[in-house]
mmCIF file of N, CA and C in Angstrom:
data_model
loop_
_atom_site.group_PDB
_atom_site.id
_atom_site.type_symbol
_atom_site.label_atom_id
_atom_site.label_comp_id
_atom_site.label_asym_id
_atom_site.label_seq_id
_atom_site.Cartn_x
_atom_site.Cartn_y
_atom_site.Cartn_z
ATOM 1 N N MET A 230 -24.335 88.943 -40.105
ATOM 2 C CA MET A 230 -23.161 89.064 -39.135
ATOM 3 C C MET A 230 -22.141 88.145 -39.776
ATOM 4 N N SER A 231 -20.890 88.629 -39.701
ATOM 5 C CA SER A 231 -19.728 87.887 -40.226
ATOM 6 C C SER A 231 -19.344 86.718 -39.308
ATOM 7 N N ASP A 232 -18.833 85.703 -39.885
ATOM 8 C CA ASP A 232 -18.320 84.573 -39.098
ATOM 9 C C ASP A 232 -16.817 84.811 -38.690
ATOM 10 N N ARG A 233 -16.462 84.146 -37.615
ATOM 11 C CA ARG A 233 -15.074 84.382 -37.142
ATOM 12 C C ARG A 233 -14.109 83.773 -38.279
ATOM 13 N N ILE A 234 -13.078 84.603 -38.480
ATOM 14 C CA ILE A 234 -12.065 84.221 -39.506
ATOM 15 C C ILE A 234 -11.170 83.147 -38.806
ATOM 16 N N PRO A 235 -10.846 82.014 -39.447
ATOM 17 C CA PRO A 235 -9.904 81.032 -38.910
ATOM 18 C C PRO A 235 -8.503 81.658 -38.725
ATOM 19 N N LYS A 236 -7.802 81.331 -37.611
ATOM 20 C CA LYS A 236 -6.529 81.823 -37.364
ATOM 21 C C LYS A 236 -5.636 81.582 -38.512
ATOM 22 N N SER A 237 -5.789 80.542 -39.303
ATOM 23 C CA SER A 237 -4.854 80.178 -40.388
ATOM 24 C C SER A 237 -5.048 81.218 -41.500
ATOM 25 N N GLU A 238 -6.140 81.975 -41.608
ATOM 26 C CA GLU A 238 -6.430 82.941 -42.636
ATOM 27 C C GLU A 238 -6.115 84.441 -42.183
ATOM 28 N N ILE A 239 -5.872 84.616 -41.006
ATOM 29 C CA ILE A 239 -5.717 86.059 -40.495
ATOM 30 C C ILE A 239 -4.550 86.646 -41.111
ATOM 31 N N GLU A 240 -3.307 85.995 -41.286
ATOM 32 C CA GLU A 240 -2.227 86.662 -41.902
ATOM 33 C C GLU A 240 -2.508 87.257 -43.287
ATOM 34 N N THR A 241 -3.212 86.488 -44.005
ATOM 35 C CA THR A 241 -3.582 86.947 -45.440
ATOM 36 C C THR A 241 -4.396 88.155 -45.329
ATOM 37 N N HIS A 242 -5.381 88.183 -44.415
ATOM 38 C CA HIS A 242 -6.253 89.389 -44.275
ATOM 39 C C HIS A 242 -5.382 90.614 -43.755
ATOM 40 N N LEU A 243 -4.460 90.359 -42.896
ATOM 41 C CA LEU A 243 -3.561 91.498 -42.411
ATOM 42 C C LEU A 243 -2.790 92.316 -43.546
ATOM 43 N N LYS A 244 -2.718 91.609 -44.581
ATOM 44 C CA LYS A 244 -1.972 92.400 -45.667
ATOM 45 C C LYS A 244 -2.795 93.619 -46.093
ATOM 46 N N ARG A 245 -4.141 93.524 -45.865
ATOM 47 C CA ARG A 245 -4.921 94.694 -46.180
ATOM 48 C C ARG A 245 -4.702 95.905 -45.212
ATOM 49 N N ILE A 246 -4.253 95.572 -44.050
ATOM 50 C CA ILE A 246 -4.165 96.588 -43.009
ATOM 51 C C ILE A 246 -2.782 96.389 -42.322
ATOM 52 N N PRO A 247 -1.718 96.704 -42.959
ATOM 53 C CA PRO A 247 -0.350 96.401 -42.467
ATOM 54 C C PRO A 247 0.024 97.003 -41.087
ATOM 55 N N GLU A 248 -0.594 98.062 -40.780
ATOM 56 C CA GLU A 248 -0.210 98.782 -39.504
ATOM 57 C C GLU A 248 -0.889 98.081 -38.307
ATOM 58 N N TRP A 249 -1.752 97.233 -38.472
ATOM 59 C CA TRP A 249 -2.501 96.479 -37.432
ATOM 60 C C TRP A 249 -1.733 95.130 -37.027
ATOM 61 N N GLU A 250 -1.992 94.768 -35.808
ATOM 62 C CA GLU A 250 -1.411 93.498 -35.374
ATOM 63 C C GLU A 250 -2.563 92.646 -34.621
ATOM 64 N N VAL A 251 -2.318 91.417 -34.470
ATOM 65 C CA VAL A 251 -3.331 90.635 -33.776
ATOM 66 C C VAL A 251 -2.755 90.370 -32.391
ATOM 67 N N GLU A 252 -3.657 90.661 -31.373
ATOM 68 C CA GLU A 252 -3.292 90.423 -29.900
ATOM 69 C C GLU A 252 -4.551 89.929 -29.262
ATOM 70 N N ASN A 253 -4.475 88.789 -28.563
ATOM 71 C CA ASN A 253 -5.576 88.300 -27.877
ATOM 72 C C ASN A 253 -6.922 88.183 -28.585
ATOM 73 N N ASP A 254 -6.812 87.609 -29.816
ATOM 74 C CA ASP A 254 -8.099 87.450 -30.694
ATOM 75 C C ASP A 254 -8.608 88.876 -31.047
ATOM 76 N N ALA A 255 -7.837 89.844 -31.110
ATOM 77 C CA ALA A 255 -8.352 91.215 -31.596
ATOM 78 C C ALA A 255 -7.359 91.833 -32.486
ATOM 79 N N LEU A 256 -7.784 92.695 -33.316
ATOM 80 C CA LEU A 256 -6.940 93.540 -34.211
ATOM 81 C C LEU A 256 -6.592 94.685 -33.306
ATOM 82 N N GLU A 257 -5.338 95.133 -33.298
ATOM 83 C CA GLU A 257 -4.939 96.316 -32.457
ATOM 84 C C GLU A 257 -3.975 97.194 -33.330
ATOM 85 N N ARG A 258 -4.109 98.477 -33.048
ATOM 86 C CA ARG A 258 -3.234 99.430 -33.640
ATOM 87 C C ARG A 258 -3.087 100.658 -32.633
ATOM 88 N N ALA A 259 -1.889 101.223 -32.500
ATOM 89 C CA ALA A 259 -1.650 102.397 -31.714
ATOM 90 C C ALA A 259 -1.332 103.556 -32.675
ATOM 91 N N PHE A 260 -2.024 104.685 -32.272
ATOM 92 C CA PHE A 260 -1.765 105.848 -33.016
ATOM 93 C C PHE A 260 -1.196 106.886 -32.050
ATOM 94 N N GLU A 261 -0.364 107.833 -32.570
ATOM 95 C CA GLU A 261 0.191 108.944 -31.788
ATOM 96 C C GLU A 261 -0.030 110.246 -32.513
ATOM 97 N N PHE A 262 -0.409 111.186 -31.689
ATOM 98 C CA PHE A 262 -0.702 112.460 -32.317
ATOM 99 C C PHE A 262 0.089 113.584 -31.632
ATOM 100 N N ASP A 263 0.044 114.834 -32.072
ATOM 101 C CA ASP A 263 0.816 115.928 -31.494
ATOM 102 C C ASP A 263 0.427 116.257 -30.115
ATOM 103 N N ASP A 264 -0.949 116.113 -29.858
ATOM 104 C CA ASP A 264 -1.454 116.600 -28.538
ATOM 105 C C ASP A 264 -2.785 115.861 -28.217
ATOM 106 N N PHE A 265 -3.323 116.123 -27.194
ATOM 107 C CA PHE A 265 -4.625 115.567 -26.618
ATOM 108 C C PHE A 265 -5.797 115.917 -27.578
ATOM 109 N N THR A 266 -5.787 117.119 -28.011
ATOM 110 C CA THR A 266 -6.884 117.556 -28.927
ATOM 111 C C THR A 266 -6.875 116.816 -30.169
ATOM 112 N N GLN A 267 -5.728 116.642 -30.822
ATOM 113 C CA GLN A 267 -5.686 115.847 -32.017
ATOM 114 C C GLN A 267 -6.158 114.432 -31.824
ATOM 115 N N ALA A 268 -5.780 113.867 -30.616
ATOM 116 C CA ALA A 268 -6.050 112.502 -30.336
ATOM 117 C C ALA A 268 -7.536 112.379 -30.183
ATOM 118 N N MET A 269 -8.135 113.376 -29.552
ATOM 119 C CA MET A 269 -9.638 113.305 -29.276
ATOM 120 C C MET A 269 -10.353 113.523 -30.598
ATOM 121 N N ASP A 270 -9.894 114.395 -31.516
ATOM 122 C CA ASP A 270 -10.542 114.582 -32.808
ATOM 123 C C ASP A 270 -10.509 113.309 -33.562
ATOM 124 N N PHE A 271 -9.377 112.494 -33.445
ATOM 125 C CA PHE A 271 -9.324 111.176 -34.107
ATOM 126 C C PHE A 271 -10.316 110.233 -33.580
ATOM 127 N N VAL A 272 -10.363 110.203 -32.211
ATOM 128 C CA VAL A 272 -11.351 109.292 -31.619
ATOM 129 C C VAL A 272 -12.771 109.619 -31.975
ATOM 130 N N ASN A 273 -13.122 110.898 -32.039
ATOM 131 C CA ASN A 273 -14.433 111.321 -32.427
ATOM 132 C C ASN A 273 -14.764 110.822 -33.858
ATOM 133 N N GLY A 274 -13.704 110.924 -34.747
ATOM 134 C CA GLY A 274 -13.897 110.433 -36.078
ATOM 135 C C GLY A 274 -14.179 108.939 -36.126
ATOM 136 N N VAL A 275 -13.370 108.166 -35.271
ATOM 137 C CA VAL A 275 -13.604 106.710 -35.139
ATOM 138 C C VAL A 275 -14.978 106.437 -34.675
ATOM 139 N N ALA A 276 -15.361 107.211 -33.709
ATOM 140 C CA ALA A 276 -16.838 107.040 -33.116
ATOM 141 C C ALA A 276 -17.844 107.143 -34.228
ATOM 142 N N GLU A 277 -17.690 108.125 -35.080
ATOM 143 C CA GLU A 277 -18.663 108.268 -36.169
ATOM 144 C C GLU A 277 -18.655 107.027 -37.134
ATOM 145 N N ILE A 278 -17.472 106.668 -37.449
ATOM 146 C CA ILE A 278 -17.433 105.473 -38.421
ATOM 147 C C ILE A 278 -18.009 104.270 -37.715
ATOM 148 N N ALA A 279 -17.609 104.059 -36.491
ATOM 149 C CA ALA A 279 -18.109 102.911 -35.624
ATOM 150 C C ALA A 279 -19.626 102.907 -35.590
ATOM 151 N N GLU A 280 -20.253 104.070 -35.325
ATOM 152 C CA GLU A 280 -21.733 104.176 -35.292
ATOM 153 C C GLU A 280 -22.401 103.854 -36.544
ATOM 154 N N GLU A 281 -21.768 104.271 -37.675
ATOM 155 C CA GLU A 281 -22.313 104.019 -39.003
ATOM 156 C C GLU A 281 -22.265 102.501 -39.228
ATOM 157 N N ALA A 282 -21.211 101.857 -38.788
ATOM 158 C CA ALA A 282 -20.955 100.482 -39.040
ATOM 159 C C ALA A 282 -21.700 99.564 -37.985
ATOM 160 N N GLU A 283 -22.141 100.200 -36.908
ATOM 161 C CA GLU A 283 -22.681 99.475 -35.728
ATOM 162 C C GLU A 283 -21.782 98.393 -35.315
ATOM 163 N N HIS A 284 -20.468 98.802 -35.243
ATOM 164 C CA HIS A 284 -19.439 97.945 -34.826
ATOM 165 C C HIS A 284 -18.439 98.759 -34.018
ATOM 166 N N HIS A 285 -18.178 98.552 -32.750
ATOM 167 C CA HIS A 285 -17.500 99.489 -31.916
ATOM 168 C C HIS A 285 -16.199 98.966 -31.384
ATOM 169 N N PRO A 286 -15.144 99.738 -31.446
ATOM 170 C CA PRO A 286 -13.893 99.200 -30.961
ATOM 171 C C PRO A 286 -13.752 99.527 -29.547
ATOM 172 N N ASP A 287 -12.766 98.804 -28.801
ATOM 173 C CA ASP A 287 -12.405 99.187 -27.498
ATOM 174 C C ASP A 287 -11.316 100.267 -27.692
ATOM 175 N N ILE A 288 -11.402 101.318 -26.924
ATOM 176 C CA ILE A 288 -10.468 102.421 -27.148
ATOM 177 C C ILE A 288 -9.720 102.755 -25.836
ATOM 178 N N ASP A 289 -8.438 102.880 -25.923
ATOM 179 C CA ASP A 289 -7.653 103.355 -24.800
ATOM 180 C C ASP A 289 -6.953 104.670 -25.113
ATOM 181 N N ILE A 290 -7.239 105.637 -24.419
ATOM 182 C CA ILE A 290 -6.663 107.015 -24.659
ATOM 183 C C ILE A 290 -5.672 107.382 -23.587
ATOM 184 N N ARG A 291 -4.445 107.870 -23.967
ATOM 185 C CA ARG A 291 -3.475 108.235 -23.093
ATOM 186 C C ARG A 291 -2.866 109.536 -23.544
ATOM 187 N N TRP A 292 -3.437 110.676 -23.179
ATOM 188 C CA TRP A 292 -2.989 111.973 -23.690
ATOM 189 C C TRP A 292 -2.937 112.048 -25.168
ATOM 190 N N ASN A 293 -1.728 111.842 -25.877
ATOM 191 C CA ASN A 293 -1.649 111.879 -27.257
ATOM 192 C C ASN A 293 -1.621 110.570 -27.948
ATOM 193 N N LYS A 294 -1.883 109.547 -27.233
ATOM 194 C CA LYS A 294 -1.796 108.149 -27.754
ATOM 195 C C LYS A 294 -3.088 107.448 -27.704
ATOM 196 N N VAL A 295 -3.483 106.841 -28.745
ATOM 197 C CA VAL A 295 -4.786 106.128 -28.818
ATOM 198 C C VAL A 295 -4.530 104.651 -29.286
ATOM 199 N N ARG A 296 -5.053 103.715 -28.577
ATOM 200 C CA ARG A 296 -4.896 102.274 -28.963
ATOM 201 C C ARG A 296 -6.326 101.803 -29.235
ATOM 202 N N LEU A 297 -6.463 101.222 -30.398
ATOM 203 C CA LEU A 297 -7.810 100.603 -30.752
ATOM 204 C C LEU A 297 -7.676 99.089 -30.780
ATOM 205 N N MET A 298 -8.692 98.498 -30.300
ATOM 206 C CA MET A 298 -8.821 96.974 -30.347
ATOM 207 C C MET A 298 -10.166 96.647 -31.080
ATOM 208 N N LEU A 299 -10.139 95.845 -32.019
ATOM 209 C CA LEU A 299 -11.247 95.476 -32.769
ATOM 210 C C LEU A 299 -11.445 93.885 -32.633
ATOM 211 N N SER A 300 -12.659 93.554 -32.226
ATOM 212 C CA SER A 300 -12.986 92.161 -32.168
ATOM 213 C C SER A 300 -14.574 92.078 -32.139
ATOM 214 N N THR A 301 -15.066 90.977 -32.743
ATOM 215 C CA THR A 301 -16.407 90.722 -32.710
ATOM 216 C C THR A 301 -16.777 89.761 -31.600
ATOM 217 N N HIS A 302 -17.172 90.385 -30.477
ATOM 218 C CA HIS A 302 -17.365 89.627 -29.224
ATOM 219 C C HIS A 302 -18.355 88.545 -29.270
ATOM 220 N N SER A 303 -19.360 88.717 -30.113
ATOM 221 C CA SER A 303 -20.473 87.720 -30.346
ATOM 222 C C SER A 303 -19.915 86.579 -31.087
ATOM 223 N N GLN A 304 -18.792 86.679 -31.796
ATOM 224 C CA GLN A 304 -18.169 85.527 -32.505
ATOM 225 C C GLN A 304 -16.916 85.087 -31.852
ATOM 226 N N GLY A 305 -16.457 85.793 -30.817
ATOM 227 C CA GLY A 305 -15.366 85.265 -30.025
ATOM 228 C C GLY A 305 -14.115 85.516 -30.742
ATOM 229 N N GLY A 306 -13.993 86.467 -31.612
ATOM 230 C CA GLY A 306 -12.710 86.738 -32.232
ATOM 231 C C GLY A 306 -12.858 87.686 -33.376
ATOM 232 N N ILE A 307 -12.011 87.590 -34.412
ATOM 233 C CA ILE A 307 -11.863 88.513 -35.521
ATOM 234 C C ILE A 307 -12.838 88.081 -36.700
ATOM 235 N N THR A 308 -13.545 88.986 -37.238
ATOM 236 C CA THR A 308 -14.316 88.765 -38.403
ATOM 237 C C THR A 308 -14.129 89.715 -39.478
ATOM 238 N N GLU A 309 -14.751 89.596 -40.538
ATOM 239 C CA GLU A 309 -14.544 90.536 -41.637
ATOM 240 C C GLU A 309 -15.028 91.864 -41.239
ATOM 241 N N ASN A 310 -15.993 92.084 -40.335
ATOM 242 C CA ASN A 310 -16.433 93.375 -39.831
ATOM 243 C C ASN A 310 -15.215 94.131 -39.196
ATOM 244 N N ASP A 311 -14.333 93.350 -38.499
ATOM 245 C CA ASP A 311 -13.304 94.031 -37.854
ATOM 246 C C ASP A 311 -12.243 94.511 -38.926
ATOM 247 N N PHE A 312 -11.946 93.709 -39.902
ATOM 248 C CA PHE A 312 -11.128 94.114 -40.931
ATOM 249 C C PHE A 312 -11.619 95.350 -41.758
ATOM 250 N N SER A 313 -12.915 95.389 -42.038
ATOM 251 C CA SER A 313 -13.537 96.450 -42.758
ATOM 252 C C SER A 313 -13.521 97.728 -41.942
ATOM 253 N N LEU A 314 -13.757 97.618 -40.609
ATOM 254 C CA LEU A 314 -13.727 98.831 -39.807
ATOM 255 C C LEU A 314 -12.235 99.375 -39.673
ATOM 256 N N ALA A 315 -11.244 98.408 -39.546
ATOM 257 C CA ALA A 315 -9.917 98.852 -39.556
ATOM 258 C C ALA A 315 -9.571 99.659 -40.757
ATOM 259 N N GLU A 316 -9.976 99.173 -41.884
ATOM 260 C CA GLU A 316 -9.649 99.796 -43.178
ATOM 261 C C GLU A 316 -10.267 101.261 -43.225
ATOM 262 N N ARG A 317 -11.568 101.340 -42.660
ATOM 263 C CA ARG A 317 -12.156 102.706 -42.678
ATOM 264 C C ARG A 317 -11.428 103.648 -41.707
ATOM 265 N N ILE A 318 -10.995 103.036 -40.582
ATOM 266 C CA ILE A 318 -10.238 103.859 -39.647
ATOM 267 C C ILE A 318 -8.932 104.354 -40.111
ATOM 268 N N ASP A 319 -8.244 103.404 -40.862
ATOM 269 C CA ASP A 319 -6.923 103.891 -41.538
ATOM 270 C C ASP A 319 -7.129 105.005 -42.409
ATOM 271 N N MET A 320 -8.246 105.184 -43.058
ATOM 272 C CA MET A 320 -8.413 106.265 -43.942
ATOM 273 C C MET A 320 -8.525 107.661 -43.244
ATOM 274 N N LEU A 321 -8.810 107.599 -41.947
ATOM 275 C CA LEU A 321 -8.743 108.848 -41.151
ATOM 276 C C LEU A 321 -7.419 109.462 -41.025
ATOM 277 N N THR A 322 -6.396 108.565 -41.114
ATOM 278 C CA THR A 322 -4.981 109.030 -40.837
ATOM 279 C C THR A 322 -4.253 109.235 -42.187
ATOM 280 N N ASP A 323 -4.912 108.972 -43.261
ATOM 281 C CA ASP A 323 -4.232 109.157 -44.490
ATOM 282 C C ASP A 323 -4.050 110.672 -44.974
#
């Protein structure tokens, strides 16, 4: 299991995933799609990646908008697992 990344090092790690932000000790990113079906297809892709990684994001779905929050709850904040998962999720939208 990854250790929590110190807040002083988070900015350096964010350069790997520039679309993501830190909110309340979690990585967050909002995605917008043309319609609900595209949003759900994306969420299903995220679910597959999350299951493979055994690391699951919090997901908020609002019709064509999806917001993901990544945090390692057992560590009380952001770990390398969160950054790795964010990178894999970003590949879905490339």
